CSV table of N, CA and C in Angstrom, one decimal:
chain,number,residue,atom,x,y,z
Y,1,MET,N,42.9,-44.8,8.9
Y,1,MET,CA,42.8,-45.9,7.5
Y,1,MET,C,41.3,-46.4,8.1
Y,2,ILE,N,41.3,-47.1,8.7
Y,2,ILE,CA,40.1,-48.0,9.1
Y,2,ILE,C,38.6,-46.9,8.9
Y,3,MET,N,38.7,-46.1,9.6
Y,3,MET,CA,37.4,-45.1,9.4
Y,3,MET,C,37.2,-44.0,8.4
Y,4,SER,N,38.6,-43.4,7.7
Y,4,SER,CA,38.0,-43.6,6.5
Y,4,SER,C,38.1,-43.8,5.0
Y,5,ASN,N,38.2,-45.1,5.5
Y,5,ASN,CA,38.1,-45.7,3.8
Y,5,ASN,C,37.9,-47.6,4.4
Y,6,THR,N,37.0,-47.6,5.0
Y,6,THR,CA,36.4,-49.2,6.4
Y,6,THR,C,36.1,-50.2,4.2
Y,7,GLU,N,35.5,-49.8,3.5
Y,7,GLU,CA,35.2,-50.9,2.8
Y,7,GLU,C,36.8,-51.1,1.5
Y,8,CYS,N,38.2,-50.5,2.0
Y,8,CYS,CA,39.0,-51.1,1.5
Y,8,CYS,C,40.0,-51.5,2.2
Y,9,VAL,N,39.8,-51.4,3.3
Y,9,VAL,CA,41.0,-52.4,4.1
Y,9,VAL,C,40.1,-53.5,4.5
Y,10,PRO,N,41.1,-54.3,4.2
Y,10,PRO,CA,40.7,-56.2,4.6
Y,10,PRO,C,40.7,-56.4,6.4
Y,11,LEU,N,39.7,-55.5,7.0
Y,11,LEU,CA,39.7,-55.8,9.0
Y,11,LEU,C,39.4,-57.3,8.6
Y,12,GLU,N,39.5,-58.5,8.1
Y,12,GLU,CA,39.8,-60.3,8.7
Y,12,GLU,C,41.0,-59.9,8.8
Y,13,GLN,N,41.4,-59.2,8.4
Y,13,GLN,CA,43.6,-59.4,9.3
Y,13,GLN,C,43.9,-58.5,9.4
Y,14,VAL,N,42.9,-57.2,9.3
Y,14,VAL,CA,44.1,-55.9,10.4
Y,14,VAL,C,43.2,-55.9,11.9
Y,15,PHE,N,41.7,-55.9,11.6
Y,15,PHE,CA,41.1,-56.5,12.7
Y,15,PHE,C,42.0,-57.0,14.0
Y,16,PRO,N,42.0,-58.3,13.8
Y,16,PRO,CA,43.0,-58.7,14.7
Y,16,PRO,C,44.3,-58.7,14.8
Y,17,ALA,N,45.3,-57.9,14.2
Y,17,ALA,CA,46.7,-57.4,14.2
Y,17,ALA,C,46.5,-56.3,15.0
Y,18,LEU,N,45.1,-55.1,14.8
Y,18,LEU,CA,45.3,-54.4,15.8
Y,18,LEU,C,45.4,-54.7,17.2
Y,19,LEU,N,44.2,-55.3,17.3
Y,19,LEU,CA,43.6,-55.9,18.9
Y,19,LEU,C,44.8,-56.5,19.7
Y,20,SER,N,45.8,-57.0,19.0
Y,20,SER,CA,46.9,-58.3,19.1
Y,20,SER,C,47.9,-57.1,19.9
Y,21,ARG,N,48.3,-56.2,19.1
Y,21,ARG,CA,48.7,-55.1,19.9
Y,21,ARG,C,48.5,-54.2,21.1
Y,22,LEU,N,47.3,-54.3,21.3
Y,22,LEU,CA,46.9,-53.8,22.5
Y,22,LEU,C,47.1,-54.6,23.8
Y,23,PRO,N,47.1,-53.5,25.2
Y,23,PRO,CA,47.3,-52.7,25.3
Y,23,PRO,C,48.2,-51.8,24.4
Y,24,LEU,N,48.2,-50.6,24.5
Y,24,LEU,CA,49.4,-49.5,23.9
Y,24,LEU,C,50.6,-49.6,25.1
Y,25,GLN,N,51.4,-50.0,24.4
Y,25,GLN,CA,52.9,-49.8,25.3
Y,25,GLN,C,53.8,-48.3,25.4
Y,26,GLU,N,53.8,-47.7,24.4
Y,26,GLU,CA,54.4,-47.0,24.0
Y,26,GLU,C,53.6,-45.2,23.1
Y,27,ASP,N,53.7,-44.4,23.2
Y,27,ASP,CA,52.9,-43.3,22.5
Y,27,ASP,C,51.0,-43.4,22.8
Y,28,MET,N,51.0,-43.5,24.0
Y,28,MET,CA,49.9,-42.9,24.6
Y,28,MET,C,49.5,-42.6,24.0
Y,29,GLU,N,49.3,-41.4,23.1
Y,29,GLU,CA,48.1,-40.6,22.6
Y,29,GLU,C,47.2,-41.1,21.7
Y,30,GLU,N,47.9,-42.5,20.8
Y,30,GLU,CA,47.4,-43.1,20.3
Y,30,GLU,C,46.0,-43.8,20.3
Y,31,ASN,N,45.6,-44.0,21.4
Y,31,ASN,CA,44.9,-44.7,22.7
Y,31,ASN,C,43.6,-44.4,21.8
Y,32,LYS,N,43.6,-42.4,21.3
Y,32,LYS,CA,42.7,-41.5,21.5
Y,32,LYS,C,41.9,-42.2,19.8
Y,33,THR,N,42.8,-41.8,18.7
Y,33,THR,CA,42.8,-43.7,17.0
Y,33,THR,C,42.2,-44.4,17.5
Y,34,VAL,N,42.6,-45.6,18.4
Y,34,VAL,CA,42.7,-46.6,18.0
Y,34,VAL,C,41.1,-46.7,19.0
Y,35,PHE,N,40.6,-46.0,20.3
Y,35,PHE,CA,39.2,-46.3,20.8
Y,35,PHE,C,38.3,-45.9,19.9
Y,36,SER,N,38.6,-44.7,19.1
Y,36,SER,CA,37.5,-44.2,18.6
Y,36,SER,C,37.4,-44.9,17.6
Y,37,CYS,N,38.6,-45.8,16.9
Y,37,CYS,CA,38.2,-46.5,15.7
Y,37,CYS,C,37.1,-48.0,15.8
Y,38,LEU,N,37.9,-48.4,17.4
Y,38,LEU,CA,37.3,-49.3,17.8
Y,38,LEU,C,35.1,-49.1,18.0
Y,39,ALA,N,35.1,-47.3,18.4
Y,39,ALA,CA,33.6,-47.1,18.2
Y,39,ALA,C,33.2,-46.9,17.2
Y,40,PHE,N,33.6,-46.3,16.3
Y,40,PHE,CA,33.8,-46.4,14.8
Y,40,PHE,C,33.0,-47.8,14.0
Y,41,LEU,N,33.9,-48.6,14.2
Y,41,LEU,CA,34.2,-50.3,13.7
Y,41,LEU,C,32.6,-51.0,14.7
Y,42,TYR,N,32.7,-50.7,16.2
Y,42,TYR,CA,31.1,-51.1,16.5
Y,42,TYR,C,29.7,-50.4,15.8
Y,43,SER,N,30.1,-49.0,15.7
Y,43,SER,CA,28.7,-48.5,15.0
Y,43,SER,C,28.8,-49.2,13.8
Y,44,ASN,N,29.4,-49.9,12.7
Y,44,ASN,CA,29.1,-50.1,11.7
Y,44,ASN,C,29.5,-51.2,10.9
Y,45,LYS,N,29.9,-52.2,11.8
Y,45,LYS,CA,30.3,-54.0,12.4
Y,45,LYS,C,30.1,-54.2,14.1
Y,46,PRO,N,29.1,-53.9,14.0
Y,46,PRO,CA,28.8,-54.5,15.2
Y,46,PRO,C,29.4,-56.0,15.7
Y,47,ALA,N,29.0,-56.7,14.6
Y,47,ALA,CA,29.2,-58.3,14.9
Y,47,ALA,C,30.7,-58.7,14.7
Y,48,MET,N,31.7,-57.7,14.3
Y,48,MET,CA,33.2,-57.9,14.6
Y,48,MET,C,34.0,-57.8,15.2
Y,49,VAL,N,33.6,-56.9,16.2
Y,49,VAL,CA,33.6,-55.8,18.1
Y,49,VAL,C,33.3,-57.1,18.5
Y,50,VAL,N,32.0,-57.6,18.5
Y,50,VAL,CA,31.4,-58.7,19.4
Y,50,VAL,C,31.9,-60.4,19.3
Y,51,SER,N,32.5,-60.0,18.4
Y,51,SER,CA,33.0,-61.8,18.0
Y,51,SER,C,34.2,-61.6,18.3
Y,52,ASN,N,35.3,-60.1,18.8
Y,52,ASN,CA,36.7,-59.9,19.8
Y,52,ASN,C,36.6,-59.0,20.8
Y,53,MET,N,35.2,-59.4,21.1
Y,53,MET,CA,34.4,-59.1,22.7
Y,53,MET,C,36.0,-59.2,23.7
Y,54,LYS,N,36.3,-60.2,24.2
Y,54,LYS,CA,37.3,-60.7,25.2
Y,54,LYS,C,38.8,-59.8,24.3
Y,55,ALA,N,39.0,-60.0,23.7
Y,55,ALA,CA,40.8,-59.0,23.4
Y,55,ALA,C,40.3,-57.5,23.1
Y,56,ILE,N,39.0,-56.7,23.5
Y,56,ILE,CA,38.5,-55.3,23.4
Y,56,ILE,C,38.5,-55.1,25.1
Y,57,VAL,N,37.1,-56.6,25.6
Y,57,VAL,CA,37.7,-55.8,26.5
Y,57,VAL,C,38.4,-55.8,27.5
Y,58,SER,N,39.3,-56.5,27.3
Y,58,SER,CA,40.7,-56.9,28.3
Y,58,SER,C,41.9,-55.7,27.8
Y,59,ALA,N,41.8,-55.8,27.0
Y,59,ALA,CA,42.7,-53.6,26.5
Y,59,ALA,C,41.9,-52.6,27.4
Y,60,CYS,N,40.6,-52.2,27.6
Y,60,CYS,CA,39.8,-51.3,27.8
Y,60,CYS,C,40.4,-51.3,29.7
Y,61,SER,N,40.3,-52.9,30.0
Y,61,SER,CA,41.0,-52.5,31.2
Y,61,SER,C,42.4,-52.7,31.2
Y,62,GLN,N,42.9,-52.6,31.0
Y,62,GLN,CA,44.4,-52.3,30.7
Y,62,GLN,C,44.4,-50.7,31.3
Y,63,THR,N,43.1,-50.4,29.8
Y,63,THR,CA,44.1,-49.4,29.3
Y,63,THR,C,43.7,-47.8,30.7
Y,64,LEU,N,42.4,-48.4,31.1
Y,64,LEU,CA,41.9,-47.6,32.2
Y,64,LEU,C,42.3,-46.7,33.4
Y,65,GLY,N,42.4,-46.0,33.5
Y,65,GLY,CA,42.8,-44.8,34.7
Y,65,GLY,C,44.3,-45.2,34.2
Y,66,ALA,N,45.7,-45.1,32.7
Y,66,ALA,CA,46.7,-45.3,33.3
Y,66,ALA,C,47.0,-43.8,32.4
Y,67,LYS,N,48.2,-44.0,33.1
Y,67,LYS,CA,49.1,-42.7,32.8
Y,67,LYS,C,48.7,-42.1,31.2
Y,68,GLY,N,48.6,-40.9,31.1
Y,68,GLY,CA,48.5,-40.3,29.9
Y,68,GLY,C,47.5,-40.3,29.6
Y,69,LEU,N,46.2,-41.3,29.7
Y,69,LEU,CA,44.9,-40.9,29.4
Y,69,LEU,C,43.7,-39.9,29.1
Y,70,ASP,N,43.7,-39.4,28.3
Y,70,ASP,CA,43.0,-38.3,27.9
Y,70,ASP,C,41.4,-38.3,28.2
Y,71,THR,N,40.5,-37.5,28.8
Y,71,THR,CA,39.3,-37.8,29.3
Y,71,THR,C,38.8,-38.1,28.4
Y,72,ASP,N,39.1,-37.3,27.0
Y,72,ASP,CA,37.8,-37.6,25.6
Y,72,ASP,C,38.2,-39.3,25.5
Y,73,THR,N,39.0,-39.6,25.9
Y,73,THR,CA,39.6,-40.7,25.4
Y,73,THR,C,38.9,-42.4,26.2
Y,74,GLN,N,38.8,-41.9,27.6
Y,74,GLN,CA,38.6,-42.9,28.2
Y,74,GLN,C,36.9,-42.3,28.0
Y,75,ASN,N,36.6,-41.0,27.8
Y,75,ASN,CA,34.5,-41.6,27.4
Y,75,ASN,C,34.3,-42.5,26.2
Y,76,THR,N,35.4,-42.0,25.4
Y,76,THR,CA,35.0,-42.6,24.2
Y,76,THR,C,35.1,-44.1,24.4
Y,77,MET,N,35.9,-45.0,25.2
Y,77,MET,CA,36.1,-45.9,25.6
Y,77,MET,C,34.9,-47.2,26.8
Y,78,LEU,N,34.2,-45.6,27.9
Y,78,LEU,CA,33.3,-45.9,29.0
Y,78,LEU,C,32.2,-45.8,27.6
Y,79,GLN,N,31.8,-45.0,27.1
Y,79,GLN,CA,30.5,-44.9,26.2
Y,79,GLN,C,30.8,-46.4,25.1
Y,80,LEU,N,31.6,-46.7,25.1
Y,80,LEU,CA,31.9,-48.2,23.9
Y,80,LEU,C,31.1,-49.4,24.8
Y,81,LEU,N,32.0,-49.0,25.7
Y,81,LEU,CA,32.2,-50.9,27.0
Y,81,LEU,C,30.3,-51.0,27.6
Y,82,ARG,N,30.4,-49.4,27.4
Y,82,ARG,CA,28.5,-49.4,28.0
Y,82,ARG,C,28.0,-50.1,27.1
Y,83,ASP,N,27.7,-49.6,25.7
Y,83,ASP,CA,26.9,-49.6,24.4
Y,83,ASP,C,27.1,-51.0,24.2
Y,84,ILE,N,28.2,-51.4,24.1
Y,84,ILE,CA,28.1,-53.6,24.5
Y,84,ILE,C,27.7,-53.7,25.9
Y,85,ALA,N,27.7,-53.3,26.6
Y,85,ALA,CA,27.0,-54.4,28.2
Y,85,ALA,C,26.0,-54.2,27.9
Y,86,GLN,N,24.8,-53.0,27.2
Y,86,GLN,CA,23.8,-53.1,26.6
Y,86,GLN,C,23.3,-53.8,26.6
Y,87,HIS,N,23.5,-54.1,24.8
Y,87,HIS,CA,23.0,-54.3,23.8
Y,87,HIS,C,23.4,-55.8,23.9
Y,88,HIS,N,24.9,-56.5,24.3
Y,88,HIS,CA,24.6,-57.2,24.2
Y,88,HIS,C,26.0,-57.7,25.6
Y,89,THR,N,25.2,-58.0,26.7
Y,89,THR,CA,24.9,-58.6,28.5
Y,89,THR,C,25.9,-59.7,27.5
Y,90,GLN,N,25.3,-60.7,27.6
Y,90,GLN,CA,25.8,-61.8,27.8
Y,90,GLN,C,27.4,-62.3,27.6
Y,91,GLU,N,27.2,-61.9,25.9
Y,91,GLU,CA,29.3,-61.7,25.7
Y,91,GLU,C,30.2,-60.8,26.9
Y,92,PHE,N,29.6,-59.9,27.0
Y,92,PHE,CA,30.2,-58.1,27.6
Y,92,PHE,C,30.7,-58.9,29.3
Y,93,GLN,N,29.4,-59.7,29.5
Y,93,GLN,CA,30.1,-60.4,30.6
Y,93,GLN,C,30.5,-61.5,30.8
Y,94,GLY,N,31.2,-62.2,30.0
Y,94,GLY,CA,32.1,-62.8,29.7
Y,94,GLY,C,33.2,-62.8,29.8
Y,95,ALA,N,33.3,-62.2,29.1
Y,95,ALA,CA,34.4,-60.8,28.5
Y,95,ALA,C,34.8,-60.7,30.2
Y,96,VAL,N,34.2,-60.4,30.8
Y,96,VAL,CA,34.9,-59.6,32.1
Y,96,VAL,C,34.4,-60.7,32.8
Y,97,MET,N,34.2,-61.7,32.8
Y,97,MET,CA,34.9,-62.9,34.5
Y,97,MET,C,35.9,-63.3,33.8
Y,98,SER,N,36.2,-63.0,32.8
Y,98,SER,CA,37.9,-63.2,32.3
Y,98,SER,C,38.9,-62.3,32.8
Y,99,LEU,N,38.3,-61.6,33.3
Y,99,LEU,CA,39.6,-61.0,33.8
Y,99,LEU,C,40.0,-61.2,34.8
Y,100,PRO,N,41.3,-61.0,35.1
Y,100,PRO,CA,41.9,-61.1,36.9
Y,100,PRO,C,40.7,-60.3,37.7
Y,101,THR,N,41.4,-60.9,39.1
Y,101,THR,CA,39.2,-60.0,39.9
Y,101,THR,C,40.0,-58.1,39.6
Y,102,GLU,N,41.5,-58.1,40.1
Y,102,GLU,CA,41.4,-56.3,40.6
Y,102,GLU,C,40.6,-55.7,39.3
Y,103,LYS,N,41.5,-56.2,37.8
Y,103,LYS,CA,41.1,-55.5,36.3
Y,103,LYS,C,39.8,-55.5,36.4
Y,104,ARG,N,38.9,-56.7,36.8
Y,104,ARG,CA,37.3,-57.0,36.6
Y,104,ARG,C,36.1,-56.0,38.4
Y,105,ALA,N,37.0,-55.6,39.0
Y,105,ALA,CA,36.4,-54.6,39.5
Y,105,ALA,C,36.1,-53.3,39.5
Y,106,ILE,N,38.2,-53.1,38.7
Y,106,ILE,CA,38.0,-52.2,38.0
Y,106,ILE,C,37.2,-51.3,36.9
Y,107,LEU,N,37.3,-53.1,36.3
Y,107,LEU,CA,36.6,-52.1,34.5
Y,107,LEU,C,34.6,-51.8,35.3
Y,108,THR,N,34.3,-53.3,35.9
Y,108,THR,CA,32.6,-53.1,36.3
Y,108,THR,C,32.5,-51.8,37.0
Y,109,ALA,N,33.2,-51.3,38.1
Y,109,ALA,CA,33.2,-49.8,38.0
Y,109,ALA,C,33.1,-49.3,37.4
Y,110,ALA,N,34.1,-48.8,36.6
Y,110,ALA,CA,34.3,-47.3,35.6
Y,110,ALA,C,32.6,-47.4,34.2
Y,111,VAL,N,32.0,-48.7,34.6
Y,111,VAL,CA,31.1,-48.7,33.3
Y,111,VAL,C,29.3,-48.8,33.8
Y,112,THR,N,29.5,-49.0,35.5
Y,112,THR,CA,28.2,-49.0,35.7
Y,112,THR,C,28.6,-47.6,36.6
Y,113,GLN,N,29.2,-46.9,37.0
Y,113,GLN,CA,29.4,-45.3,37.0
Y,113,GLN,C,28.7,-44.3,36.2
Y,114,SER,N,27.9,-43.4,36.6
Y,114,SER,CA,27.1,-42.5,35.5
Y,114,SER,C,27.8,-41.5,35.6
């Protein structure tokens, strides 16, 4: 619904609720929709994504390499992270540094890999 009719969705309430339910624990196929939605929002409302950077980076770090994560979804997630890292370097680095060491290493390696 966020992607099809953004203006009719109360994003101030819906977006934090979505983020609070990440990473997904069940129905991993829904990651495709979730990360497509995050990429869409970043393209259309980047300030909203940047202001929730820590939660997004945390969810991505926990989802990377998860069983059932298809290649398209992983590529969408990595492209989102790379775009954020390039255009919002300071905020991105702050969010990455808040991760546990192991998750930080996995995410950093994935984002810097070409």
